[in-house]
Coordinates of C-alpha atoms in Angstrom, one line a residue:
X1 CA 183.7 66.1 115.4
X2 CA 181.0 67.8 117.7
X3 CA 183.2 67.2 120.5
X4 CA 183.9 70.1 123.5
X5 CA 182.4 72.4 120.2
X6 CA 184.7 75.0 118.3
X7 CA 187.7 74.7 120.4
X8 CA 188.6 70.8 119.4
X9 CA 187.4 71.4 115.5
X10 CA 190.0 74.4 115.9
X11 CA 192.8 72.3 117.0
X12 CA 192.1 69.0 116.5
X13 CA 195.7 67.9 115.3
X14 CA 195.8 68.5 119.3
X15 CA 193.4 65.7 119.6
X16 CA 196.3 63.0 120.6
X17 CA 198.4 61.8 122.9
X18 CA 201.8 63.5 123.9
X19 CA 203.4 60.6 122.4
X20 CA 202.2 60.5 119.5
X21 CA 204.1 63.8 118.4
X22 CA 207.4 63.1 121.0
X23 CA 208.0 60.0 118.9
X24 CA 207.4 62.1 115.3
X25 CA 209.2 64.7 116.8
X26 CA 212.2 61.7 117.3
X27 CA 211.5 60.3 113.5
X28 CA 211.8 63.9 112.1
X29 CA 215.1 64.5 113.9
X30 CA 216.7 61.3 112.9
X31 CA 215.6 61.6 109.7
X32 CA 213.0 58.4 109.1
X33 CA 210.8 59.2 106.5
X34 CA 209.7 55.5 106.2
X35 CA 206.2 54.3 104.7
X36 CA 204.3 52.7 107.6
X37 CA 200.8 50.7 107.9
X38 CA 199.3 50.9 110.7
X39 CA 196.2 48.2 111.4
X40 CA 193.0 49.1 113.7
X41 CA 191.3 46.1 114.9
X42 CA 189.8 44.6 118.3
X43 CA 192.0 41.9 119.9
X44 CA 188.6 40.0 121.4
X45 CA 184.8 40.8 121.8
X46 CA 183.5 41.8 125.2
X47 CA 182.1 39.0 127.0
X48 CA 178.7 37.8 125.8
X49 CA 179.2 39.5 122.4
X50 CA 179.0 36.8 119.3
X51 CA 179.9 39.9 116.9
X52 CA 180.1 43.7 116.6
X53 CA 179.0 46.1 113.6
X54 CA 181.6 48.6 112.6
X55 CA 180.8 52.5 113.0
X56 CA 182.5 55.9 112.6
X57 CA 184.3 55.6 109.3
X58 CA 183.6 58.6 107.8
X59 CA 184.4 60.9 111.5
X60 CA 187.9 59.1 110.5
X61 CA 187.9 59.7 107.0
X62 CA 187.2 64.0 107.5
X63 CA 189.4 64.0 110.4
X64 CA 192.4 62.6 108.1
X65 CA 190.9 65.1 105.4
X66 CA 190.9 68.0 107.6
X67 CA 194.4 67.3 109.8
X68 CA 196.4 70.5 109.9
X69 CA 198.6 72.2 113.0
X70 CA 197.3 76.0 113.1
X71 CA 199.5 78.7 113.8
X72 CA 198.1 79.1 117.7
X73 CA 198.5 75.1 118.1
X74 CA 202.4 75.5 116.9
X75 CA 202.5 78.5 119.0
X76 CA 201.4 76.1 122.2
X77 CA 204.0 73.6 121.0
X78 CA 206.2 75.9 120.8
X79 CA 205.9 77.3 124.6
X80 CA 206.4 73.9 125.8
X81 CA 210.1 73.9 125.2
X82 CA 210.0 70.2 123.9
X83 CA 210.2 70.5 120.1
X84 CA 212.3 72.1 118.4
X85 CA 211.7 74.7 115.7
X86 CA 212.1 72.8 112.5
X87 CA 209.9 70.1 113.8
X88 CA 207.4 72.2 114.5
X89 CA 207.8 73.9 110.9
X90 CA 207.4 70.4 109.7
X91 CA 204.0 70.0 111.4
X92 CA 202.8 73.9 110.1
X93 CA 203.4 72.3 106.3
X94 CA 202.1 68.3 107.2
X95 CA 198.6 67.1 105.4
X96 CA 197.7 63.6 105.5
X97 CA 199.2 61.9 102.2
X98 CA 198.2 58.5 102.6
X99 CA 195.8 56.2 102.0
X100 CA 192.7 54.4 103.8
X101 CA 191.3 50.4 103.7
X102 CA 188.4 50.1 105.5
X103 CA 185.6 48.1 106.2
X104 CA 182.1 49.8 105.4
X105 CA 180.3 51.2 108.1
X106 CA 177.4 49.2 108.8
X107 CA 179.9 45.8 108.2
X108 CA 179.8 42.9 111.2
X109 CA 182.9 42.0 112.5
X110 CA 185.1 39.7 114.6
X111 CA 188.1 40.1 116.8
X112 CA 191.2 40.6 115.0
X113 CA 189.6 41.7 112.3
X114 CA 191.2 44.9 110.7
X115 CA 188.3 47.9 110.9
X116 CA 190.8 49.8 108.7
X117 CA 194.7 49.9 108.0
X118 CA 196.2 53.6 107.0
X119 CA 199.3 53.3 104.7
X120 CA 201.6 56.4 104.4
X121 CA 204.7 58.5 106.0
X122 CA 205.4 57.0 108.9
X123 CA 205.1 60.4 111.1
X124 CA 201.6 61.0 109.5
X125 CA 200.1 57.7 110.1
X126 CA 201.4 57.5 113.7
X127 CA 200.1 60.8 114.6
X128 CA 196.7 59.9 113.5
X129 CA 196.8 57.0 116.0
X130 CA 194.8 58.7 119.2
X131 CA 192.2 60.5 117.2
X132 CA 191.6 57.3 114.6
X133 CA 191.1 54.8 117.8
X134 CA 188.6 57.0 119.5
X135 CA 186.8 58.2 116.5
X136 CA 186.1 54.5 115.6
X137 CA 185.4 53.3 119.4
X138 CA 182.5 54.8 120.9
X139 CA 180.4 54.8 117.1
X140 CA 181.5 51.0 117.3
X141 CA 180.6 50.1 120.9
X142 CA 177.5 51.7 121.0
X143 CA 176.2 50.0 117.1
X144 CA 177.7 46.6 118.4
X145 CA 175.2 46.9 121.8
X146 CA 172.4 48.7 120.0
X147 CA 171.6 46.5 117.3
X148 CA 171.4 43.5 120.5
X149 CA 168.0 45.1 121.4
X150 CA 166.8 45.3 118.0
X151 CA 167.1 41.4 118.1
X152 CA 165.7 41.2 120.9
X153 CA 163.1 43.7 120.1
X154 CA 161.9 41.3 117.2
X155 CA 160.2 43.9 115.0
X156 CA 159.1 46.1 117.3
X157 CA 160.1 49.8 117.6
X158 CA 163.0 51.4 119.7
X159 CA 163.9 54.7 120.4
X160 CA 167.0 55.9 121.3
X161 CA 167.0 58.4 124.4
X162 CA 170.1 58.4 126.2
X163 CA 171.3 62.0 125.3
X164 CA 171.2 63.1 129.1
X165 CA 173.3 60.4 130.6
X166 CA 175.8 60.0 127.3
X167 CA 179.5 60.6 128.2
X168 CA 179.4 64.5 126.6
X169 CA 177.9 66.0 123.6
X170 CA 180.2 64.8 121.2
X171 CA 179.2 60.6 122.3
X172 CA 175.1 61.9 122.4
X173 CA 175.6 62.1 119.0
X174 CA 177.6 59.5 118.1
X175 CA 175.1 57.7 120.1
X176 CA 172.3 58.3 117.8
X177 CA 174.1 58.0 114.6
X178 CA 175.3 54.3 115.7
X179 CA 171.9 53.7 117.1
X180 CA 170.1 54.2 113.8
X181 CA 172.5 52.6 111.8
X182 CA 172.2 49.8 114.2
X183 CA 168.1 50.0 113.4
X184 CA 166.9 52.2 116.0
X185 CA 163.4 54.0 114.4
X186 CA 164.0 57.1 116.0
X187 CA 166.2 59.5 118.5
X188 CA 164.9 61.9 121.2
X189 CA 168.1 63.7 120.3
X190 CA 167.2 67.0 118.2
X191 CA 170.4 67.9 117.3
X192 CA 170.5 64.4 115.8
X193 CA 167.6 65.0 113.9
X194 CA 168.7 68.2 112.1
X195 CA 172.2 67.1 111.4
X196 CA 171.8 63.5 110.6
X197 CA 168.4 63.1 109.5
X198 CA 167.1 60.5 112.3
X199 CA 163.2 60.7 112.5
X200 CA 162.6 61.9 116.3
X201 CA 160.5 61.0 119.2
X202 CA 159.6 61.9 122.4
X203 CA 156.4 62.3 125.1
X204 CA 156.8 64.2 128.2
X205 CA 158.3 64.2 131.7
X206 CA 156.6 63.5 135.1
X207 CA 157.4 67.4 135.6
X208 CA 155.1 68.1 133.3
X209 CA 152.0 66.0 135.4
X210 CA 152.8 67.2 138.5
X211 CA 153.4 70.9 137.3
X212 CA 149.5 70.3 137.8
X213 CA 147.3 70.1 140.3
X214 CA 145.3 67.9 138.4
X215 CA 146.6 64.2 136.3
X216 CA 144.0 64.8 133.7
X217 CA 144.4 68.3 133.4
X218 CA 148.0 67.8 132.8
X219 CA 146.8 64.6 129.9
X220 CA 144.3 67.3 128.5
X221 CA 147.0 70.2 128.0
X222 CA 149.6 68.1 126.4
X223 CA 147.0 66.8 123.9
X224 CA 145.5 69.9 123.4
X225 CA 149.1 71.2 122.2
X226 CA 149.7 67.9 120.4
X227 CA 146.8 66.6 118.7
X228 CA 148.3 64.5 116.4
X229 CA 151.7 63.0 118.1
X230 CA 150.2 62.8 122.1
X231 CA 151.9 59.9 123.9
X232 CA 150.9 60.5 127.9
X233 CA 153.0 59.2 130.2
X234 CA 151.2 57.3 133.3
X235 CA 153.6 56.3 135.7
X236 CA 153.8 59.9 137.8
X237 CA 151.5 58.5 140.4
X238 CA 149.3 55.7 139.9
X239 CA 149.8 54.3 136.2
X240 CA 146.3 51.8 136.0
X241 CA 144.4 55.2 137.5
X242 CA 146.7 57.1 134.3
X243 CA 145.4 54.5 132.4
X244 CA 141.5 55.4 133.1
X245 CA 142.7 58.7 132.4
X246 CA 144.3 58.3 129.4
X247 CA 141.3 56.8 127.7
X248 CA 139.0 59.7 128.6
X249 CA 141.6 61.6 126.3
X250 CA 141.4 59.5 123.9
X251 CA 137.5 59.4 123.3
X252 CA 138.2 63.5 123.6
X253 CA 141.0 63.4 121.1
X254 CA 138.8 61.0 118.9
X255 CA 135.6 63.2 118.9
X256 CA 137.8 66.1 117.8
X257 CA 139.3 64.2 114.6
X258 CA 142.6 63.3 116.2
X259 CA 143.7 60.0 117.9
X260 CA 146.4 58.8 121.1
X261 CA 149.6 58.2 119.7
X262 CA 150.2 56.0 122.8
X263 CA 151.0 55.9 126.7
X264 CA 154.1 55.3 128.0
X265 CA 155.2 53.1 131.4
X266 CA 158.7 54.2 132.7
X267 CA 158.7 52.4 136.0
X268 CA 157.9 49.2 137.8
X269 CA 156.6 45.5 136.7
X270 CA 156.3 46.6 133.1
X271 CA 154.7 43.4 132.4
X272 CA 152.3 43.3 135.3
X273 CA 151.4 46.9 134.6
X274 CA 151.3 46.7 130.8
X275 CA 149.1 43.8 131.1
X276 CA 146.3 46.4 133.4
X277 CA 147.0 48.8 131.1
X278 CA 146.4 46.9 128.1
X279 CA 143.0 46.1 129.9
X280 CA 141.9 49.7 130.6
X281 CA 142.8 50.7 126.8
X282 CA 140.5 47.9 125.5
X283 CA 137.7 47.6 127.1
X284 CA 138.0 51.9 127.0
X285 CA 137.8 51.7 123.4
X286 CA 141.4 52.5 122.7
X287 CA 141.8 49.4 121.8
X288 CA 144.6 50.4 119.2
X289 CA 146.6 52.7 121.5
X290 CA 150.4 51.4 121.9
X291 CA 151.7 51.0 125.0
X292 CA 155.3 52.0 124.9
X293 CA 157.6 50.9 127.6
X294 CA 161.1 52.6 129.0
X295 CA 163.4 52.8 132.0
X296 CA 166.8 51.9 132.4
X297 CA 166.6 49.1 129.7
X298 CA 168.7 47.2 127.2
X299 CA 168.5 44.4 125.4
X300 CA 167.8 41.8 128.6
X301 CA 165.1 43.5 129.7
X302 CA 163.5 43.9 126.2
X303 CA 164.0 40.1 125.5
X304 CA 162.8 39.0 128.8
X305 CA 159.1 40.8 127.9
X306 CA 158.8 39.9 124.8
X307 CA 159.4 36.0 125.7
X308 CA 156.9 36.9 128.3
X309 CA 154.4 38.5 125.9
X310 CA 154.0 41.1 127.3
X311 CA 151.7 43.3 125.5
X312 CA 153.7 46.0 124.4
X313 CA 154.3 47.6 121.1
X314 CA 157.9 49.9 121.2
X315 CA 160.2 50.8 123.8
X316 CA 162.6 53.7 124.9
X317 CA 165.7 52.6 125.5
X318 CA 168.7 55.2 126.8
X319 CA 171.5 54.8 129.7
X320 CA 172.2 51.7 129.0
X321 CA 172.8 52.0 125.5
X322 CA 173.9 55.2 125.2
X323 CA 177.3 54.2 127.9
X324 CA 177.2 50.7 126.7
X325 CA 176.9 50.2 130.0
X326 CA 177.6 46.2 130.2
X327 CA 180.7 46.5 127.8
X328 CA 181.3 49.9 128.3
X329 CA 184.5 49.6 126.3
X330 CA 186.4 48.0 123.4
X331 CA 190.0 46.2 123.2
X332 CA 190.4 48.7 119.7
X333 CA 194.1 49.2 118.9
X334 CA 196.1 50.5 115.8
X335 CA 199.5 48.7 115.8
X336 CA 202.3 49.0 113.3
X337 CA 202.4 45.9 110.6
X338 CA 205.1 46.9 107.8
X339 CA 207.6 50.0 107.6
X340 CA 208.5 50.1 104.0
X341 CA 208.9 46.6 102.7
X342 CA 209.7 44.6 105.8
X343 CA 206.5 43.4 107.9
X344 CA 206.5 44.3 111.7
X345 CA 204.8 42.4 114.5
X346 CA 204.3 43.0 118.3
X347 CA 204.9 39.7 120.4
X348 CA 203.6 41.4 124.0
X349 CA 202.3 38.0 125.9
X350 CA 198.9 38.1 125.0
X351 CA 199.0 41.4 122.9
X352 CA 200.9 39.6 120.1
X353 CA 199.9 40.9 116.7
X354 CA 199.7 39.7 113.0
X355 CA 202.4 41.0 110.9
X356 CA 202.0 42.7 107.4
X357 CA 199.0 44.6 105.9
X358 CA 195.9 42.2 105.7
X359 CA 192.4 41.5 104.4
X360 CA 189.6 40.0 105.5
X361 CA 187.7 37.0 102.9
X362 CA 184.0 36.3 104.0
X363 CA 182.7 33.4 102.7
X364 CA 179.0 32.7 102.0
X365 CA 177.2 29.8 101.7
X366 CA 174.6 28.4 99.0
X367 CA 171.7 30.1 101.5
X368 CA 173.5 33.0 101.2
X369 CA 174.2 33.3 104.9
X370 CA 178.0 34.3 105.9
X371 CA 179.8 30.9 106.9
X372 CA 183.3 32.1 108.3
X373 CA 186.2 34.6 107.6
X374 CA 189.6 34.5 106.5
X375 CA 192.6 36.8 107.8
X376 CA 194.7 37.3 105.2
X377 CA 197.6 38.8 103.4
X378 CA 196.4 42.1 101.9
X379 CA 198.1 40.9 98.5
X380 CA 196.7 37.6 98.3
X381 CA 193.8 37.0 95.7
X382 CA 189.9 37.0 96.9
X383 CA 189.6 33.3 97.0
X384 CA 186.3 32.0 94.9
X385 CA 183.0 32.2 96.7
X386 CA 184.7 34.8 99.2
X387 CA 184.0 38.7 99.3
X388 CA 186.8 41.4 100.3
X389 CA 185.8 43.4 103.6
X390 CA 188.1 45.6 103.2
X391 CA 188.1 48.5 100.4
X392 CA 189.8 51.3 99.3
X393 CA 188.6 54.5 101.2
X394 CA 191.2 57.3 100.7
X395 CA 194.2 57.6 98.5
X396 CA 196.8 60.1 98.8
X397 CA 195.1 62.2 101.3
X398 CA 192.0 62.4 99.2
X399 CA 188.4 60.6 99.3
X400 CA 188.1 58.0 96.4
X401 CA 183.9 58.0 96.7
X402 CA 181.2 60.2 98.0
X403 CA 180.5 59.1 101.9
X404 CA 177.6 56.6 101.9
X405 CA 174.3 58.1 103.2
X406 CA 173.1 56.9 106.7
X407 CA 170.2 55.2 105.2
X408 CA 172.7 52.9 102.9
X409 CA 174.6 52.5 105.8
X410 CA 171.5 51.5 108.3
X411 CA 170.5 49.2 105.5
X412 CA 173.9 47.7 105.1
X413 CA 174.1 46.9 109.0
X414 CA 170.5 45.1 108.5
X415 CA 171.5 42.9 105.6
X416 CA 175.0 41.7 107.8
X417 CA 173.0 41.2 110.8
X418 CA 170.6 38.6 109.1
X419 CA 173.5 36.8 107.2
X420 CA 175.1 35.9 110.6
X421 CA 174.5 31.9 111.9
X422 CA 171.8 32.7 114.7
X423 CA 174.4 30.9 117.1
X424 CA 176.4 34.1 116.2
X425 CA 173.4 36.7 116.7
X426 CA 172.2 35.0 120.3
X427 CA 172.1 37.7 123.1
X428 CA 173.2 34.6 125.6
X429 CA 176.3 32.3 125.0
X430 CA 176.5 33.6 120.9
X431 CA 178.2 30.7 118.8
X432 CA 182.1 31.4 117.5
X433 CA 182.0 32.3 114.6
X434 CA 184.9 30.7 112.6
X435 CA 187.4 33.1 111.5
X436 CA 191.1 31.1 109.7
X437 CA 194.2 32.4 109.1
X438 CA 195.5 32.1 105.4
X439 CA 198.7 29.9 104.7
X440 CA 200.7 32.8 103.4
X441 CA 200.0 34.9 106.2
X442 CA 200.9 32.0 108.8
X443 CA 204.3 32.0 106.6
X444 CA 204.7 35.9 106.5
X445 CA 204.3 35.2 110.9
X446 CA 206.2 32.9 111.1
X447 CA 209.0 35.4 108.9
X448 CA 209.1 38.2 110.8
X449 CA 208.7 36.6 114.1
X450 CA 211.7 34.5 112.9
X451 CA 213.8 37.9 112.4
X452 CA 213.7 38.7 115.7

């Protein structure tokens, strides 16, 4: 967790909500040492979303690995003359004992689908609750609106450049990760790039052409210091005039060995101007010089030019992505479904929940393609031409497999996206996707709701 840096990696058994620990604090005193399951799923998609893809497993999976109450966080605890002692000697000694069933990162999903479900001590798994939801949410979100553009982008490349507008360091990077697993080609973000591997990409600012007094002076510097990678960026004042410009670099960069990675629009009637820009490059002889395209866009934008045909070959895309900014948030919560052998249920109007630890069945057709889901009793059998979504992750505190690597995981997210119905995948009134509730957990409802 990049987070507010090496305070919150310090203390991050401080990364919940106060009640959280006043209701383990409660527990401890009374003496409840139940076993507890805990289910994190989203009650129902944002509007206009036919499915998301799941993100931030293995942020959960080290967080639940790494939990421990230092001695200055008991200290704090301490001052605040709300717990008492042997609590907080509880909390010095407490390491996360139980165990994690989760869907793979990369994995498409549907409300009231489980994510994950954490079984152990009741204190332990409640605790976990604040950190779990928001370690999961944003990585979530952001794949779930990301890989919209990639659909809509239809083979073409995107880059991800939101870092500057991204809701702190900590979601810049999340941002990157879950845009790449989502099937971004590439990041501006450099910190991405070193610790996550994500190929980067970037051109240049307008600062950087008006910095001189001259447009082409500006074009000529910045491919004299990047021969090989120069993408110019024409908008600064007048972008078909760039556009002459760009192609006298070009035939410059071309005599010395070395050719125009592309130009870049950022502003305006990006079809009207791609389409004069398109022009100059051709008949200039740069004929194979991508124009890429950015500027406050998302996934409507992209779709509407490319159903236009608009000539151009990758986009940046940032802000919008980066905050989510349509659906800037999830309905992700982790409720209690079983303390020790008696299944639990919340029955909120509107909030109601299913009871008992579950599993989610996807079944596939003949064409291979996913045909609907089944929310089930964790205990019930895999029924035949169904596959489990949920899989064992962590057992008694400890990690039953290597983490996947992003690639895997970027691949994963490709293969779910194509095995969804295209009513499901559509950026504009998506298809339901058909998700059933098994018989025995409709009896195992109807059970607890029964007892009280």
């Amino acid at each position: 967790m990049l987070a507010s840096g090496a305070h919150l990696l310090r203390d991050a058994a401080l990364f919940t909500d106060l009640y959280e620990l006043t209701m383990a604090a409660a527990w401890f005193q009374a003496e409840v040492r139940a076993t507890a399951t805990f289910s994190l799923f989203v009650r129902r998609l944002p509007p206009g979303r036919g499915f998301l893809l799941a993100a931030g497993l293995e942020d959960v999976l080290e967080y639940l690995r790494a939990l421990r109450f230092t001695p200055e966080a008991l200290a704090w605890l301490g001052s605040l003359d709300r717990f008492d002692p042997s609590f907080l000697d509880y909390l010095g000694g407490l390491r996360f004992s139980g165990g994690v069933r989760a869907m793979p990162e990369g994995t498409a999903l549907f409300g009231d689908e489980p994510l994950l479900e954490i079984t152990g001590p009741l204190i332990e798994a409640q605790l976990v609750e604040t950190a779990v939801i928001n370690l999961v949410h944003l990585p979530t979100l952001v794949a779930s609106k990301a890989v919209r553009s990639v659909l809509a982008a239809e083979g073409r490349p995107l880059a991800e450049f939101g870092l500057r507008r991204a809701h702190g360091t900590d979601a810049g990077m999340k941002a990157a990760r879950a845009a790449w697993i989502a099937g971004f080609e590439s990041t501006s973000n450099v910190l991405a790039g070193k610790l996550d591997g994500i190929p980067l990409s970037g051109t240049m600012a307008h600062s950087f052409v008006s910095a001189y007094g001259d447009e082409l002076a500006a074009f000529r510097a910045y491919a004299t210091a990047h021969p090989d990678d120069c993408v110019l960026l024409l908008d600064t004042y007048d972008t078909v005039a760039a556009a002459h410009r760009a192609v006298q670099v070009a035939a410059e960069l071309a005599a010395r060995g070395h050719r125009l990675a592309g130009v870049r629009i950022d502003s305006g009637d990006l079809d009207q101007l791609s389409r004069a820009v398109r022009r100059v490059l051709d008949e200039g002889g740069a004929a194979g010089v991508p124009i890429i395209a950015s500027g406050g866009l998302d996934e409507d934008d992209v779709a509407a030019l490319v159903a236009a045909g608009a000539p151009i070959g990758a986009f940046g895309l940032g802000t919008r992505i980066d905050t989510s900014a349509d659906a800037p948030s999830l309905d992700l919560v982790y409720k209690l479904v079983r303390v020790d052998d008696r299944d639990v249920l919340k029955l909120s109007p509107g909030k109601e929940t299913w009871a008992g630890p579950k599993a989610v069945h996807r079944f596939l057709g003949a064409d291979a393609l996913f045909e609907r889901d089944r929310l089930a009793a964790a205990d019930e059998p895999v029924p035949p031409g169904a596959v489990s979504l949920l899989e064992p992750a962590m057992a008694e505190g400890a990690l039953l497999r290597p983490h996947p690597s992003l690639d895997e995981i970027r691949a994963r997210a490709a293969a779910q996206v194509a095995a969804l119905p295209e009513p499901v995948r559509r950026l504009r009134g998506p298809g339901q996707y058909p998700l059933e509730i098994s018989p025995v957990l409709r009896e195992r409802q109807a059970a607890a709701r029964a007892g009280h």
